[in-house]
mmCIF file of C-alpha atoms in Angstrom:
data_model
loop_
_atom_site.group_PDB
_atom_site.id
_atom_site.type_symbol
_atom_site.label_atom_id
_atom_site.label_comp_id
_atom_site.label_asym_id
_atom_site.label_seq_id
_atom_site.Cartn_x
_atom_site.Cartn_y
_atom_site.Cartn_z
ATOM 1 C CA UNK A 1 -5.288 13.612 21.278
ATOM 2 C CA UNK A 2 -3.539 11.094 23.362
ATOM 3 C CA UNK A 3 -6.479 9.755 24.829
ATOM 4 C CA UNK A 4 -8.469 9.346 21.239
ATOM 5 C CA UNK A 5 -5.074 7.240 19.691
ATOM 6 C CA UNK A 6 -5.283 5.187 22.550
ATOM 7 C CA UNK A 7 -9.159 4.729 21.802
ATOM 8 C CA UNK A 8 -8.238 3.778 18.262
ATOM 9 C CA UNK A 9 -5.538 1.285 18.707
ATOM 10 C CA UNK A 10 -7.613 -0.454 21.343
ATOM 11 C CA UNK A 11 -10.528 -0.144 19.177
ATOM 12 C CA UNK A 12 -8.146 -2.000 16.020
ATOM 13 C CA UNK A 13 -7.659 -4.796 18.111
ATOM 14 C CA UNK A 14 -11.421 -6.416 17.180
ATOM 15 C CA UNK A 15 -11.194 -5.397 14.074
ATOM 16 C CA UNK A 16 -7.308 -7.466 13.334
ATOM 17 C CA UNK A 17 -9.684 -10.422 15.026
ATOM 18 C CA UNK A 18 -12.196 -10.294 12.833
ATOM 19 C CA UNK A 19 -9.741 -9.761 10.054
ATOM 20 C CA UNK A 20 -7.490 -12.887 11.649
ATOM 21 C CA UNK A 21 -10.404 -15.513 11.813
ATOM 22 C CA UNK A 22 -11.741 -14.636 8.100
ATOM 23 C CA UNK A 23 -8.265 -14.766 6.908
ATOM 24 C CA UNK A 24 -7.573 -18.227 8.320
ATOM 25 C CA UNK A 25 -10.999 -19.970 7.761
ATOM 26 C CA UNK A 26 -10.536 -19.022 4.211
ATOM 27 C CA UNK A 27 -7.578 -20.616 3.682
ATOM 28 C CA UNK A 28 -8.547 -23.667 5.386
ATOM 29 C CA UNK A 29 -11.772 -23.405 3.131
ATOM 30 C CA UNK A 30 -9.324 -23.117 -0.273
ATOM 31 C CA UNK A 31 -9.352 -26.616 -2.011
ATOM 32 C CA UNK A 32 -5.730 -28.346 -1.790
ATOM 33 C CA UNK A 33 -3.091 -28.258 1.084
ATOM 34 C CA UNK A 34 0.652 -27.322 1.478
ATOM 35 C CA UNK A 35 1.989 -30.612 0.783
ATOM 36 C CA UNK A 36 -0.686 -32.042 -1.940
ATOM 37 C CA UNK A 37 1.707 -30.762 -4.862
ATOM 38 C CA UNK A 38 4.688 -32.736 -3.922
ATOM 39 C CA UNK A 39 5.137 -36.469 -5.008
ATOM 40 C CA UNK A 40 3.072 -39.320 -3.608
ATOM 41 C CA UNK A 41 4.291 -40.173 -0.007
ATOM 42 C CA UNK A 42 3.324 -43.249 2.453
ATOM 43 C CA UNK A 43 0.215 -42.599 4.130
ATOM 44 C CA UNK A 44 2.189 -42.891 7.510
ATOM 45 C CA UNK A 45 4.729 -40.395 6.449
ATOM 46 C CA UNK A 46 2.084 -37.399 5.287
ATOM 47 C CA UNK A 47 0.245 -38.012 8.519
ATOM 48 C CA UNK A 48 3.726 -37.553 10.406
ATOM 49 C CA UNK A 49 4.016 -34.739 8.047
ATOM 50 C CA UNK A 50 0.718 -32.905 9.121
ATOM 51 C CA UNK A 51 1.323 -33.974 13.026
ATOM 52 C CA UNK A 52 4.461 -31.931 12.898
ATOM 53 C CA UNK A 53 1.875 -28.990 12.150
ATOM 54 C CA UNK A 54 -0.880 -29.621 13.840
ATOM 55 C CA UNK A 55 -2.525 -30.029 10.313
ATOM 56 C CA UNK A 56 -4.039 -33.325 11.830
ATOM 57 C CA UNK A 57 -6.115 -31.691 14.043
ATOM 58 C CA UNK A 58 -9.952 -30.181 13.537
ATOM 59 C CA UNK A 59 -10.087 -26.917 12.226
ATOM 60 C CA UNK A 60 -10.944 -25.205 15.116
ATOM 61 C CA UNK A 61 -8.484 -26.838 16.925
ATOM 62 C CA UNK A 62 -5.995 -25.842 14.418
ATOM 63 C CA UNK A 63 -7.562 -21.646 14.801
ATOM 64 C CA UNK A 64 -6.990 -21.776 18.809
ATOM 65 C CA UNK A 65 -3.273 -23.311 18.295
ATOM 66 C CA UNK A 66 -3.070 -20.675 15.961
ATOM 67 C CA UNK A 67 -4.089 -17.516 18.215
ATOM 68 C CA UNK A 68 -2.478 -18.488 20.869
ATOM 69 C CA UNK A 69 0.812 -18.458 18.755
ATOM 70 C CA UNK A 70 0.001 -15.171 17.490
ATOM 71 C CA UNK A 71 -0.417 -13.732 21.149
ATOM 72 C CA UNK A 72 3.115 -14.703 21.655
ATOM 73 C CA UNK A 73 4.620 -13.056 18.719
ATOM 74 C CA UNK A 74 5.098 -16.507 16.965
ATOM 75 C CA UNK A 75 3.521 -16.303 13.596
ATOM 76 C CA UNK A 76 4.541 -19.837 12.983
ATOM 77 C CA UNK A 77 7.144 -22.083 10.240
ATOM 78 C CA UNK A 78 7.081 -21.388 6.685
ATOM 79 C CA UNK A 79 5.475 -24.991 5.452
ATOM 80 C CA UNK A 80 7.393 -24.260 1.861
ATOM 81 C CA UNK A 81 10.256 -22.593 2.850
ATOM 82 C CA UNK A 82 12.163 -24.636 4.653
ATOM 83 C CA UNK A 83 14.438 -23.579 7.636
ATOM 84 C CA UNK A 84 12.946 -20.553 7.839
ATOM 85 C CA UNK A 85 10.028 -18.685 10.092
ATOM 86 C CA UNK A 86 7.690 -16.386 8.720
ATOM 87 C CA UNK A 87 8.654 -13.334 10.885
ATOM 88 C CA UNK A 88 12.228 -14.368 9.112
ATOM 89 C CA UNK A 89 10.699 -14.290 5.551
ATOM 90 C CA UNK A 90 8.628 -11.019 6.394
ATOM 91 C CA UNK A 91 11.618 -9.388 7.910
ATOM 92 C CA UNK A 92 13.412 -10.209 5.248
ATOM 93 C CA UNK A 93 10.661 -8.890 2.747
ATOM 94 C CA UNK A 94 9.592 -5.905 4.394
ATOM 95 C CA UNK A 95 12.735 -3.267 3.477
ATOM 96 C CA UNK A 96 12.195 -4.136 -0.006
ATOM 97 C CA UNK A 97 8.139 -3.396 0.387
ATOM 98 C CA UNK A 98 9.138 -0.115 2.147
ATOM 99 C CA UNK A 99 11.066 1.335 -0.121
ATOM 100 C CA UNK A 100 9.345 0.866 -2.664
ATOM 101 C CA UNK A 101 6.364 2.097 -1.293
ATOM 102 C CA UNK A 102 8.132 5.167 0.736
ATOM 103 C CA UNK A 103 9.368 5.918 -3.079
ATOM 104 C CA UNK A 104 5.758 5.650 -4.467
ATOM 105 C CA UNK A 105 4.189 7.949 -1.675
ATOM 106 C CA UNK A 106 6.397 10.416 -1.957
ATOM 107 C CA UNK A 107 6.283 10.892 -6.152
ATOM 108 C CA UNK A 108 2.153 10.374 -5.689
ATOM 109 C CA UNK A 109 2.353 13.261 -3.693
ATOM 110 C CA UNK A 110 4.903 16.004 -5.052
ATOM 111 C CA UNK A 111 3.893 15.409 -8.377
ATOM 112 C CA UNK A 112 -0.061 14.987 -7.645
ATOM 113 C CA UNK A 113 0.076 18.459 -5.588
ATOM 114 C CA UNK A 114 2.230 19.931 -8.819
ATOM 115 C CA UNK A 115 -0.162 18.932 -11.042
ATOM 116 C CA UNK A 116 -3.346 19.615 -9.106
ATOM 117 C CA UNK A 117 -2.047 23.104 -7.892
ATOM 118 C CA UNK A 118 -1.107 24.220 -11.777
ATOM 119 C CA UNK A 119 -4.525 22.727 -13.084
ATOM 120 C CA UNK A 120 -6.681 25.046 -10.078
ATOM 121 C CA UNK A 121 -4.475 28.189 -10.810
ATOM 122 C CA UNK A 122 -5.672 27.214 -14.325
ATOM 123 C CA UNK A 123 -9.539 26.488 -13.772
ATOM 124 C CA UNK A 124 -11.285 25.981 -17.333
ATOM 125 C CA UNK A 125 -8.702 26.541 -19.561
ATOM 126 C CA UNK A 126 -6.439 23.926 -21.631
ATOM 127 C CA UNK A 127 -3.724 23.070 -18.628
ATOM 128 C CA UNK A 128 -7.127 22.085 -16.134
ATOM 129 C CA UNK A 129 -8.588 20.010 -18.804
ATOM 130 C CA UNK A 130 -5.379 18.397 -19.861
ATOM 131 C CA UNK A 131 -4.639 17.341 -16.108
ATOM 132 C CA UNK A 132 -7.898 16.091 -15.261
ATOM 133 C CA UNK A 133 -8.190 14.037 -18.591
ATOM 134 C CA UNK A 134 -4.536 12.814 -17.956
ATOM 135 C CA UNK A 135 -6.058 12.153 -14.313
ATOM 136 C CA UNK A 136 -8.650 10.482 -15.183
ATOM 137 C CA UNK A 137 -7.349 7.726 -17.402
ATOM 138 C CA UNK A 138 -4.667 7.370 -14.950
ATOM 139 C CA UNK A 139 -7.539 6.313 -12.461
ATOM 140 C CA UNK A 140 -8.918 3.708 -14.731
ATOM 141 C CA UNK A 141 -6.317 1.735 -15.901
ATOM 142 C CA UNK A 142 -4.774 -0.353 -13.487
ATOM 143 C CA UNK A 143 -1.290 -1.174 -12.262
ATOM 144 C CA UNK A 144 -1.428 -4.962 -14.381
ATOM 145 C CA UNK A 145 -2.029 -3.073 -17.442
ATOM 146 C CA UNK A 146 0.558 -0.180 -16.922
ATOM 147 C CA UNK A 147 3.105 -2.441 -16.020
ATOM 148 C CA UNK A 148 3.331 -4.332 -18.887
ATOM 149 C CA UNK A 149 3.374 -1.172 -21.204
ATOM 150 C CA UNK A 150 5.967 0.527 -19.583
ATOM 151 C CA UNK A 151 7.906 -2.684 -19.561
ATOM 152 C CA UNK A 152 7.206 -2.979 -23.099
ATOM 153 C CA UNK A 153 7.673 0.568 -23.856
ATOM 154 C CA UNK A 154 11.284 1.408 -21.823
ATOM 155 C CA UNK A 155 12.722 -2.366 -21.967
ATOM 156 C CA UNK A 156 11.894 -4.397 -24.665
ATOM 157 C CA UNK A 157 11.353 -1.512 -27.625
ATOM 158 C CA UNK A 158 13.707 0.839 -25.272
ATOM 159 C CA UNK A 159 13.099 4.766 -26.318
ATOM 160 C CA UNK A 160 16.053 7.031 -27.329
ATOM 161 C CA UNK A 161 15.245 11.097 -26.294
ATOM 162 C CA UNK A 162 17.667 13.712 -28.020
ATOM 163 C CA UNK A 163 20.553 11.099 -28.237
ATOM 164 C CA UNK A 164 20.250 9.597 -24.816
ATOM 165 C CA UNK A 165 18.765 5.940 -23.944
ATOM 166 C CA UNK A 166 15.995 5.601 -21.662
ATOM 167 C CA UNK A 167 15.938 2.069 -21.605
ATOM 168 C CA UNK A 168 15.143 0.243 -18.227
ATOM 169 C CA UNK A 169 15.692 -2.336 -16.540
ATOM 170 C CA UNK A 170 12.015 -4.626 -16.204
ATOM 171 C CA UNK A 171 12.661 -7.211 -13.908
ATOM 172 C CA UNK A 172 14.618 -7.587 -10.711
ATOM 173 C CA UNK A 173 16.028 -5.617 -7.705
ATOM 174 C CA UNK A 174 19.466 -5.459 -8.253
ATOM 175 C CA UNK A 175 20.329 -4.362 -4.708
ATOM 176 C CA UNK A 176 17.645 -1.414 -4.680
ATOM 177 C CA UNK A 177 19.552 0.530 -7.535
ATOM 178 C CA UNK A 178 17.627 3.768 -8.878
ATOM 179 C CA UNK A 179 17.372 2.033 -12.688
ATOM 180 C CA UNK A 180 15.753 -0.913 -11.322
ATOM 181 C CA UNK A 181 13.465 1.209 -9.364
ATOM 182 C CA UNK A 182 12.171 3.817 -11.213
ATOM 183 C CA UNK A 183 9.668 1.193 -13.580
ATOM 184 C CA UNK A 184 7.776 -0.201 -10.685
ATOM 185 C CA UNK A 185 8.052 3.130 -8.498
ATOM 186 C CA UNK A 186 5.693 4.818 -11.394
ATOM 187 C CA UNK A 187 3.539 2.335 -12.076
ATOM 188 C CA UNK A 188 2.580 2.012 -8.217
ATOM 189 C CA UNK A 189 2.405 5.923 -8.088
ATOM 190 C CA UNK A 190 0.353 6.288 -11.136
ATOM 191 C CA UNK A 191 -3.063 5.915 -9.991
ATOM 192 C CA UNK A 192 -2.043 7.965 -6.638
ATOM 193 C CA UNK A 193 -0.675 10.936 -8.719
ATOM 194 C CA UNK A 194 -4.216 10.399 -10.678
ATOM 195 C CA UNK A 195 -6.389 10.494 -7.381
ATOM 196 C CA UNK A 196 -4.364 12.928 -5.495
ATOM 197 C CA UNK A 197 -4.194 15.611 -8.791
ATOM 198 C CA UNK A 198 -7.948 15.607 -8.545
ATOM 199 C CA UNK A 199 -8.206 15.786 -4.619
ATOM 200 C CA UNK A 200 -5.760 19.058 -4.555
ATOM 201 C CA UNK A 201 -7.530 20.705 -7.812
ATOM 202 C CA UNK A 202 -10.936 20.950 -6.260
ATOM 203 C CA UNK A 203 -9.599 21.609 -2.324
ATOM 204 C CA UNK A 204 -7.279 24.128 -4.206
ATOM 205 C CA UNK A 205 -10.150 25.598 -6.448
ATOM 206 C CA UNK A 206 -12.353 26.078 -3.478
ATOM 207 C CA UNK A 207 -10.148 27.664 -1.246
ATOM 208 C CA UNK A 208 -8.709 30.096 -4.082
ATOM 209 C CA UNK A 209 -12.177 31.490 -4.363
ATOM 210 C CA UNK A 210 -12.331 31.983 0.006
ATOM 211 C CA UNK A 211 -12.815 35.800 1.264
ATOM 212 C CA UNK A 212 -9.478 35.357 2.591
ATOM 213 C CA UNK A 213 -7.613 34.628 -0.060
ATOM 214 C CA UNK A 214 -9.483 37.802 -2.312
ATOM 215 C CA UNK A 215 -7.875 39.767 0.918
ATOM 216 C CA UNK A 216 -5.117 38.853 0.176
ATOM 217 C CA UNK A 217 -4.878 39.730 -3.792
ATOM 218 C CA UNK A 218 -6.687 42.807 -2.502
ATOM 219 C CA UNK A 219 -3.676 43.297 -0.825
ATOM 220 C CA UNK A 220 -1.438 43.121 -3.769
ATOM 221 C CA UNK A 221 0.083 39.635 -3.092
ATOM 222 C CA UNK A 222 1.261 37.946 -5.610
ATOM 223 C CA UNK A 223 -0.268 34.459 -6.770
ATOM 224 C CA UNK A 224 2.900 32.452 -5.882
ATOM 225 C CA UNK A 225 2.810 34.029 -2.309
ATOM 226 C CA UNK A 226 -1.244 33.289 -2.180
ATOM 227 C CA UNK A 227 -0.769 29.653 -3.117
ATOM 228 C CA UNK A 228 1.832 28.957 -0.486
ATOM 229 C CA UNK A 229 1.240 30.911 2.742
ATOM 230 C CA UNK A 230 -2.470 30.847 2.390
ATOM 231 C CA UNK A 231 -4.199 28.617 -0.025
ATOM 232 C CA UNK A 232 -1.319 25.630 0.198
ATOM 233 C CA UNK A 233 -2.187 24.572 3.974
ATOM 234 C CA UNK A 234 -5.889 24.744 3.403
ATOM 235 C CA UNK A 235 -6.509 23.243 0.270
ATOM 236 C CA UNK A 236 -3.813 20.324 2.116
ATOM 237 C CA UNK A 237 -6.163 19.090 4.232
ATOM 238 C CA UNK A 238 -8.438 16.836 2.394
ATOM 239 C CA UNK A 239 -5.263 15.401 1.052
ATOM 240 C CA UNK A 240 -4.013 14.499 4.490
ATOM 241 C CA UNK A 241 -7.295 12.673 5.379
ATOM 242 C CA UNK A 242 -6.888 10.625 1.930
ATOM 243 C CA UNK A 243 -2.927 9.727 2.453
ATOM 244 C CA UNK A 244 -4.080 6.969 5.254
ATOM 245 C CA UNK A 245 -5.821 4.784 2.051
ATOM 246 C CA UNK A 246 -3.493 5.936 -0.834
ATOM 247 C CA UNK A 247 -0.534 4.364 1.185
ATOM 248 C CA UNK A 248 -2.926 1.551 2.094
ATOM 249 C CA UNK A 249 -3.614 1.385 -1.666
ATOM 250 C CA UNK A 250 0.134 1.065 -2.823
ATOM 251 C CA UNK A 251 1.305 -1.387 -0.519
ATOM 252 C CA UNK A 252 -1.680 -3.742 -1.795
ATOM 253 C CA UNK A 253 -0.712 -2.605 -5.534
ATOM 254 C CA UNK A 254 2.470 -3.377 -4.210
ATOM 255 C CA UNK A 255 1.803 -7.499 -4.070
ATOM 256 C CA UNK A 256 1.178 -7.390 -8.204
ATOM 257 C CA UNK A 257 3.706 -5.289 -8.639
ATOM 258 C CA UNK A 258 6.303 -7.179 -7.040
ATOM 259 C CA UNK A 259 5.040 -10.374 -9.012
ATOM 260 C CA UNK A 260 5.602 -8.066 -12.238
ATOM 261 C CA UNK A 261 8.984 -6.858 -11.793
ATOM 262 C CA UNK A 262 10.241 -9.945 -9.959
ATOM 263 C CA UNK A 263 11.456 -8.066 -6.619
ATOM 264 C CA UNK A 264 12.230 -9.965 -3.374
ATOM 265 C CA UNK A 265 9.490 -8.109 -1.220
ATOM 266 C CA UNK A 266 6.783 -9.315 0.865
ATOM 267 C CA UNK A 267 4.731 -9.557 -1.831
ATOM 268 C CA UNK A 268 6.189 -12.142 -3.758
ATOM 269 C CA UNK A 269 5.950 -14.402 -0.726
ATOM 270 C CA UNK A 270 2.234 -13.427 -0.282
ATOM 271 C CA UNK A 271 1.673 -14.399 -4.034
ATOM 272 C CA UNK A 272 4.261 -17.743 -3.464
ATOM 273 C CA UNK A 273 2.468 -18.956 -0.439
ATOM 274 C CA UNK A 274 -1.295 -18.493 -1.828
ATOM 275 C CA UNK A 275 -0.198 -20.463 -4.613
ATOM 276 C CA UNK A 276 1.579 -22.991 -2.138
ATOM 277 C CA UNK A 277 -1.407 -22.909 0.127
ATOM 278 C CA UNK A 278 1.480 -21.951 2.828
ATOM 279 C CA UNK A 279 -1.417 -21.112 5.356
ATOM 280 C CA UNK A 280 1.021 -19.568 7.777
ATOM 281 C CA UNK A 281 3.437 -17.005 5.405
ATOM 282 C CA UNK A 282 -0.139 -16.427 4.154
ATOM 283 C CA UNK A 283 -1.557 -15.006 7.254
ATOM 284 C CA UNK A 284 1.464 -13.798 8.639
ATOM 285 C CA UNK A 285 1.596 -11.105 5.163
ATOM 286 C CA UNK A 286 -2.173 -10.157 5.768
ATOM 287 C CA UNK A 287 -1.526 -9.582 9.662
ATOM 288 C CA UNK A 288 1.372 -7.509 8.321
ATOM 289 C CA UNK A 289 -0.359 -5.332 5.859
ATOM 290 C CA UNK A 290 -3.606 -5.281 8.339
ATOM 291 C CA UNK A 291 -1.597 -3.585 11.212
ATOM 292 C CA UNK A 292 0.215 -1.459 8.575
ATOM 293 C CA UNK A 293 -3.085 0.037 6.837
ATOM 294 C CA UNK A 294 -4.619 0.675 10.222
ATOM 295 C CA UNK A 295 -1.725 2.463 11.784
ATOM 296 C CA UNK A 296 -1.409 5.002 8.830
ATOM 297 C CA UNK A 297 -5.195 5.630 8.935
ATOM 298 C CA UNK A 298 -4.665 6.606 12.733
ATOM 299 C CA UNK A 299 -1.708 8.764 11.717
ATOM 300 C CA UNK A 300 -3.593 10.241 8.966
ATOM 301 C CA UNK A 301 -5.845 11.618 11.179
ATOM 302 C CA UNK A 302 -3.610 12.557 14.208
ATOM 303 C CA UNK A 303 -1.911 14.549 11.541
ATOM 304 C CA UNK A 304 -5.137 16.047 10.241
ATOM 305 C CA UNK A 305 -5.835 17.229 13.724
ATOM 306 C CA UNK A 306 -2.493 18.771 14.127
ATOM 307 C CA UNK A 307 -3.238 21.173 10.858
ATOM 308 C CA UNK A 308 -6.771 21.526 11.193
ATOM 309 C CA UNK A 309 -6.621 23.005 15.211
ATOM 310 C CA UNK A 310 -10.655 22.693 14.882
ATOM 311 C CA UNK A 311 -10.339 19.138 14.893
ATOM 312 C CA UNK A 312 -10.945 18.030 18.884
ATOM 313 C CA UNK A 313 -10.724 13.861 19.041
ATOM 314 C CA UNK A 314 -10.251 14.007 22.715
ATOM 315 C CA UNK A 315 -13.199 14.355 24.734
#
């Protein structure tokens, strides 16, 4: 198993290239540049301006500078932000992003399994179809529409439940407390829940009707005991294989959602320097997030191995 990570993180290094040279020929390609929205300056000063970043130079000669930067560790200046480096701005980003996300995962998950368990135990009767509809529409609406419901729904109209206020707060951080949390924590984890309800239902369903697990009623077990010493660790596996993408999929939900609620993660500087055309905070965001989606994948599956002991990588 050693051996096949290995493989994979050598084989993620062409495709963070390919992902690094689309990524910055792009931006080049957008129309405007980092300093066109500030006030008319002398010729000589914009083109002392763009020296200072190598923005004078071709293109190409701008990529190479670039890489060879990014080989170093260097992901460059912040063109907007000034006095600061982009490894500063992502660093300081990046425990904001995590928690949140961390937070997300782990509500996707406890209350997806709850849900997706209750509706197999269930199969064709009212609790299965009310999960899967509630499933569902939780898949098709996205996080931009949620958001502002909730919002409007637990700030602005605020709802009272047997005498006690449920109001929240809808827009900043305020130092990571649990009010200012909980909005953008559920609409992240909404679709997840949605996606991973279904996954466990039909893993769950499937394995519940396995020769082992009629042993084991046979045997006088009780359902509770069937679920989690026999059917639990099965049915678990194609949810494994999916948790690689799902936490792939919340930390890109995780760039709107930061715009929405106004918190100081990474996202809001990915959002700030597309707008900005900040080529550098740009890339230095998408490297970030790259890295980060292809490392879970490759845990995701080192951890699918580990459950599943059929599962040889290493050959």
């Amino acid at each position: 198993m050693f051996s096949y990570a290995i493989r994979r993180l050598l084989g993620a290094i062409p495709t963070l290239f390919i992902i690094v040279t689309l990524s910055f020929f792009m931006m080049r390609l957008a129309p405007g540049g980092p300093f066109d929205s500030q006030r008319q300056l002398p010729p000589e000063i914009k083109h002392n301006i763009e020296a200072a970043y190598d923005l004078d130079k071709p293109v190409y000669q701008q990529y190479f500078i670039y890489l060879g930067k990014l080989a170093h560790g260097d992901f460059g200046p912040s063109y907007k932000t000034k006095d600061f480096t982009v490894t500063e701005l992502i660093a300081d980003g990046l425990p904001v992003t995590v928690r949140l996300g961390l937070s997300a995962i782990v509500l996707s998950i406890f209350i997806g399994m709850l849900l997706g368990t209750v509706a197999a135990l269930k199969q064709n009767r009212i609790a299965d179809y009310s999960v899967m509809s509630a499933a569902m529409v939780g898949i098709t609406i996205p996080t931009f529409v949620t958001a502002p419901i909730l919002t409007l729904l637990f700030g602005v109209y605020g709802i009272t439940l047997f005498g006690y206020d449920l109001s929240l707060p809808v827009a900043g951080w305020g130092g990571g407390a649990l009010r200012n949390m909980i909005l953008p924590v559920v609409v992240l984890a909404l679709p997840q829940i949605a996606y991973i309800a279904r996954l466990t239902r039909g893993s769950m369903v499937e394995v519940l009707h396995s020769n082992y697990v009629r042993t084991a009623r046979a045997k006088g077990l009780s359902n509770f005991m069937i679920v989690v010493r026999h059917a639990l660790r099965a049915a678990i596996l194609p949810l494994v294989s999916y948790l690689g993408p799902a936490i792939a999929g919340i930390l890109t939900g995780s760039l709107i959602v930061e715009q929405i609620f106004g918190i100081p993660g990474i996202g809001r500087y990915f959002v700030q320097g597309a707008l900005n055309r900040d080529y550098t905070l740009v890339m230095g965001v998408l490297i970030y997030y790259a890295v980060a989606v292809i490392l879970l994948n490759l845990l995701a599956d080192l951890v699918y191995a580990v459950l599943d002991p059929r599962v040889r990588y290493a050959r």
